């Protein structure tokens, strides 16, 4: 079974530039998550999709971050404009469990963003 | 305001001995707890979980203990192996019923020395 795929693995940009990350979840997984992991911290949820609908984006900085999941499969996370404090690893995860049901998450390898 | 705390940033253990990783939480609404393991340059991988209706869950060399009254859980690895060297994250969910809204601790880096 193929895992969660993310790209790019690494990205370096200057502040005020924009960047986009892509995620392809495990086939058949209805739930997709984007987490932000700042160095020395645990992952923090940014947004959760159930199929192509958003079920939780309470911690997404909506003035600069946006995410979409077209057709309930792939997802993109965009940052525009980037700030220095956005430097982090952006982790995509998927789950076969729906909203409100517990179950393990399968994480991708992450996309490391450095903002200069 | 950290709802899930892992107060030990690092732990060093001799191969063959027991590793005990600790986690404390503050939110009594949490009802499901998970441990994830993370190797460098990889995403976290699920290790073991426990529901609040249990106080122990075992899977091979890994056992998680939950003490609800103390809001404390621990992960025991017996015997520890060099391949267990990784960062271990404690995570909790249940607040609002959202499984996806896992709240992670900062992690404990375990080093198992041969």
Coordinates of C-alpha atoms in Angstrom, one line a residue, chain A residues 16-85:
Chain A
X16 CA 6.5 37.9 1.4
X17 CA 6.9 35.3 -1.4
X18 CA 4.3 32.5 -1.9
X19 CA 4.6 28.8 -1.7
X20 CA 2.4 25.8 -2.3
X21 CA 2.6 22.2 -1.0
X22 CA 0.9 19.2 -2.4
X23 CA -0.4 16.0 -0.7
X24 CA -1.7 12.8 -2.1
X25 CA -3.3 10.7 0.7
X26 CA -3.5 6.9 1.0
X27 CA -6.1 5.6 -1.5
X28 CA -9.5 5.4 0.0
X29 CA -8.8 7.6 3.0
X30 CA -11.6 10.1 3.3
X31 CA -10.0 12.3 6.0
X32 CA -7.0 14.5 5.3
X33 CA -5.1 16.7 7.6
X34 CA -2.4 19.4 7.4
X35 CA -0.2 19.8 10.4
X36 CA 2.5 22.4 11.0
X37 CA 5.6 21.3 13.0
X38 CA 7.9 24.1 14.1
X39 CA 11.4 23.0 15.3
X40 CA 11.3 21.7 18.8
X41 CA 7.5 21.5 18.9
X42 CA 4.9 18.9 18.3
X43 CA 2.8 18.9 15.2
X44 CA -0.1 21.4 15.3
X45 CA -3.3 20.9 13.3
X46 CA -3.9 23.5 10.6
X47 CA -6.9 22.1 8.8
X48 CA -8.9 18.9 8.5
X49 CA -10.9 17.7 5.5
X50 CA -13.6 15.1 5.4
X51 CA -13.8 14.1 1.7
X52 CA -13.6 17.6 0.0
X53 CA -15.3 19.5 2.8
X54 CA -13.5 21.4 5.6
X55 CA -14.5 20.1 9.1
X56 CA -11.9 22.1 11.2
X57 CA -9.8 25.0 10.2
X58 CA -9.9 26.9 13.5
X59 CA -6.1 27.1 13.7
X60 CA -5.4 28.0 10.1
X61 CA -4.1 31.6 9.8
X62 CA -6.6 32.5 7.1
X63 CA -5.1 35.8 6.2
X64 CA -2.2 34.1 4.6
X65 CA -2.9 30.3 4.5
X66 CA -5.3 28.5 2.3
X67 CA -6.0 24.9 1.5
X68 CA -8.2 23.0 -0.8
X69 CA -9.0 19.4 -1.5
X70 CA -10.4 19.0 -4.9
X71 CA -12.5 16.0 -5.7
X72 CA -11.9 14.6 -2.2
X73 CA -8.4 13.2 -3.0
X74 CA -5.3 15.4 -3.5
X75 CA -4.8 18.6 -1.4
X76 CA -2.8 21.7 -1.7
X77 CA -1.7 24.1 1.1
X78 CA -0.7 27.6 0.1
X79 CA 1.0 30.3 2.0
X80 CA 0.9 33.9 0.6
X81 CA 2.7 36.0 1.7
X82 CA 5.1 34.0 3.8
X83 CA 6.5 35.2 7.1
X84 CA 9.7 34.2 8.9
X85 CA 7.7 32.4 11.5

